[in-house]
Amino acid sequence: TPVIIEVALNGVHTKERNPHLPTDPDEVRADAIRCFAAGASIVHAHHRMGTMEFNEGVRTPGHAIDDYVAAWGPLLDAQPDALWYPGLLVGADFEALAEKVPLRIAPVDPGSVNLGRPDAEGLPTGTVYAN
């Protein structure tokens, strides 16, 4: 039976929480290569999550695109059939990214969703992701 394995390399966490978390383009690219080699079908990654607060873009959309190009351009040169997709690029333009790095799939954000996440003491707390 065929299986599709999707890997989410990082997200809203930081290196303080997990020192092995890939946050810069070189780390994201290296981990993505390892994941594809291990059998992943799709890889998803955010740009520089270690330098951002959740839902507060410290970096500009242009930086996000630059980070994705630096991470995925060389990987796709070597593995043009690799399936990957970025975070939602708040305030950025997917067309601008797709002009520089091919996107064969993309995320779809249907709106808001309720999420659970740990507070400072590690206890669960609710939050709403609203797009």
Tab-separated table of C-alpha atoms in Angstrom:
chain	number	residue	atom	x	y	z
A	1	THR	CA	0.000	0.000	0.000
A	2	PRO	CA	1.513	3.348	-0.985
A	3	VAL	CA	2.127	5.810	1.814
A	4	ILE	CA	2.694	9.564	1.651
A	5	ILE	CA	4.958	10.851	4.414
A	6	GLU	CA	4.865	14.594	5.031
A	7	VAL	CA	7.536	16.151	7.226
A	8	ALA	CA	7.111	19.492	9.009
A	9	LEU	CA	10.699	20.525	9.753
A	10	ASN	CA	10.057	23.366	12.161
A	11	GLY	CA	7.240	25.712	13.102
A	12	VAL	CA	6.600	27.997	16.024
A	13	HIS	CA	9.336	26.530	18.215
A	14	THR	CA	12.847	27.872	18.781
A	15	LYS	CA	16.310	26.442	19.299
A	16	GLU	CA	15.904	27.088	23.021
A	17	ARG	CA	13.187	24.448	23.045
A	18	ASN	CA	14.949	22.106	20.602
A	19	PRO	CA	18.594	22.834	19.738
A	20	HIS	CA	18.326	20.568	16.662
A	21	LEU	CA	15.506	22.612	15.104
A	22	PRO	CA	16.458	23.810	11.607
A	23	THR	CA	15.913	27.568	11.437
A	24	ASP	CA	18.284	29.011	8.853
A	25	PRO	CA	18.247	28.150	5.136
A	26	ASP	CA	21.316	25.872	5.287
A	27	GLU	CA	19.861	23.869	8.183
A	28	VAL	CA	16.449	23.614	6.516
A	29	ARG	CA	18.022	22.432	3.250
A	30	ALA	CA	20.238	19.846	4.991
A	31	ASP	CA	17.344	18.432	7.022
A	32	ALA	CA	15.049	18.384	3.978
A	33	ILE	CA	17.653	16.416	2.004
A	34	ARG	CA	17.925	13.894	4.846
A	35	CYS	CA	14.133	13.587	5.076
A	36	PHE	CA	13.709	13.002	1.343
A	37	ALA	CA	16.530	10.423	1.439
A	38	ALA	CA	14.747	8.648	4.313
A	39	GLY	CA	11.521	8.398	2.302
A	40	ALA	CA	9.577	11.607	2.886
A	41	SER	CA	7.219	12.497	0.044
A	42	ILE	CA	6.585	16.126	1.056
A	43	VAL	CA	8.537	18.560	3.221
A	44	HIS	CA	7.088	21.693	4.797
A	45	ALA	CA	9.193	24.351	6.498
A	46	HIS	CA	8.855	27.866	7.819
A	47	HIS	CA	11.521	30.512	7.314
A	48	ARG	CA	13.736	31.521	10.243
A	49	MET	CA	11.254	30.622	12.931
A	50	GLY	CA	14.003	31.031	15.500
A	51	THR	CA	14.000	34.788	14.813
A	52	MET	CA	10.247	35.360	14.841
A	53	GLU	CA	7.537	35.571	17.439
A	54	PHE	CA	4.400	33.575	16.627
A	55	ASN	CA	2.182	35.660	14.307
A	56	GLU	CA	4.470	38.690	14.645
A	57	GLY	CA	6.661	39.015	11.577
A	58	VAL	CA	9.962	40.480	12.702
A	59	ARG	CA	11.380	39.890	9.246
A	60	THR	CA	9.810	41.297	6.109
A	61	PRO	CA	8.041	39.225	3.439
A	62	GLY	CA	11.030	39.856	1.175
A	63	HIS	CA	13.311	38.229	3.737
A	64	ALA	CA	10.964	35.244	3.869
A	65	ILE	CA	11.223	34.810	0.118
A	66	ASP	CA	15.013	35.202	0.242
A	67	ASP	CA	15.210	32.523	2.951
A	68	TYR	CA	13.065	30.095	0.962
A	69	VAL	CA	15.102	30.677	-2.199
A	70	ALA	CA	18.355	30.083	-0.283
A	71	ALA	CA	17.000	26.875	1.259
A	72	TRP	CA	15.060	25.366	-1.617
A	73	GLY	CA	16.762	26.658	-4.773
A	74	PRO	CA	19.859	24.433	-4.472
A	75	LEU	CA	17.806	21.457	-3.277
A	76	LEU	CA	15.437	21.702	-6.239
A	77	ASP	CA	18.372	22.062	-8.622
A	78	ALA	CA	19.534	18.644	-7.386
A	79	GLN	CA	16.048	17.127	-6.871
A	80	PRO	CA	13.643	18.927	-9.234
A	81	ASP	CA	10.766	16.541	-8.437
A	82	ALA	CA	10.878	17.225	-4.685
A	83	LEU	CA	7.542	18.311	-3.224
A	84	TRP	CA	7.831	21.111	-0.674
A	85	TYR	CA	5.765	24.019	0.487
A	86	PRO	CA	6.398	27.103	2.603
A	87	GLY	CA	4.538	28.642	5.483
A	88	LEU	CA	1.804	31.058	4.510
A	89	LEU	CA	4.152	34.022	3.939
A	90	VAL	CA	2.072	36.522	5.871
A	91	GLY	CA	2.053	39.679	3.798
A	92	ALA	CA	4.140	38.155	1.024
A	93	ASP	CA	3.277	37.073	-2.474
A	94	PHE	CA	3.394	33.402	-3.473
A	95	GLU	CA	3.773	34.452	-7.098
A	96	ALA	CA	7.020	36.267	-6.273
A	97	LEU	CA	8.322	33.138	-4.543
A	98	ALA	CA	7.165	30.813	-7.330
A	99	GLU	CA	9.043	32.925	-9.900
A	100	LYS	CA	12.289	32.091	-8.081
A	101	VAL	CA	11.633	28.609	-6.690
A	102	PRO	CA	9.112	26.223	-8.276
A	103	LEU	CA	6.084	25.351	-6.153
A	104	ARG	CA	4.388	22.122	-7.239
A	105	ILE	CA	2.043	22.149	-4.238
A	106	ALA	CA	0.944	24.898	-1.861
A	107	PRO	CA	-0.836	25.285	1.452
A	108	VAL	CA	-4.471	26.287	1.604
A	109	ASP	CA	-5.581	28.243	4.647
A	110	PRO	CA	-9.326	27.860	5.191
A	111	GLY	CA	-9.378	30.549	7.893
A	112	SER	CA	-9.064	30.306	11.631
A	113	VAL	CA	-8.432	27.201	13.703
A	114	ASN	CA	-8.225	26.474	17.408
A	115	LEU	CA	-4.811	25.256	18.514
A	116	GLY	CA	-3.371	23.967	21.748
A	117	ARG	CA	0.111	24.928	22.840
A	118	PRO	CA	2.084	24.833	26.062
A	119	ASP	CA	2.405	27.918	28.234
A	120	ALA	CA	5.656	28.987	29.935
A	121	GLU	CA	5.247	26.192	32.479
A	122	GLY	CA	4.538	23.578	29.819
A	123	LEU	CA	0.829	23.355	30.609
A	124	PRO	CA	-1.653	23.243	27.728
A	125	THR	CA	-3.390	26.449	26.790
A	126	GLY	CA	-5.671	27.316	23.897
A	127	THR	CA	-4.984	29.819	21.180
A	128	VAL	CA	-6.786	30.792	17.999
A	129	TYR	CA	-4.903	31.073	14.726
A	130	ALA	CA	-6.829	33.647	12.727
A	131	ASN	CA	-5.848	34.429	9.169
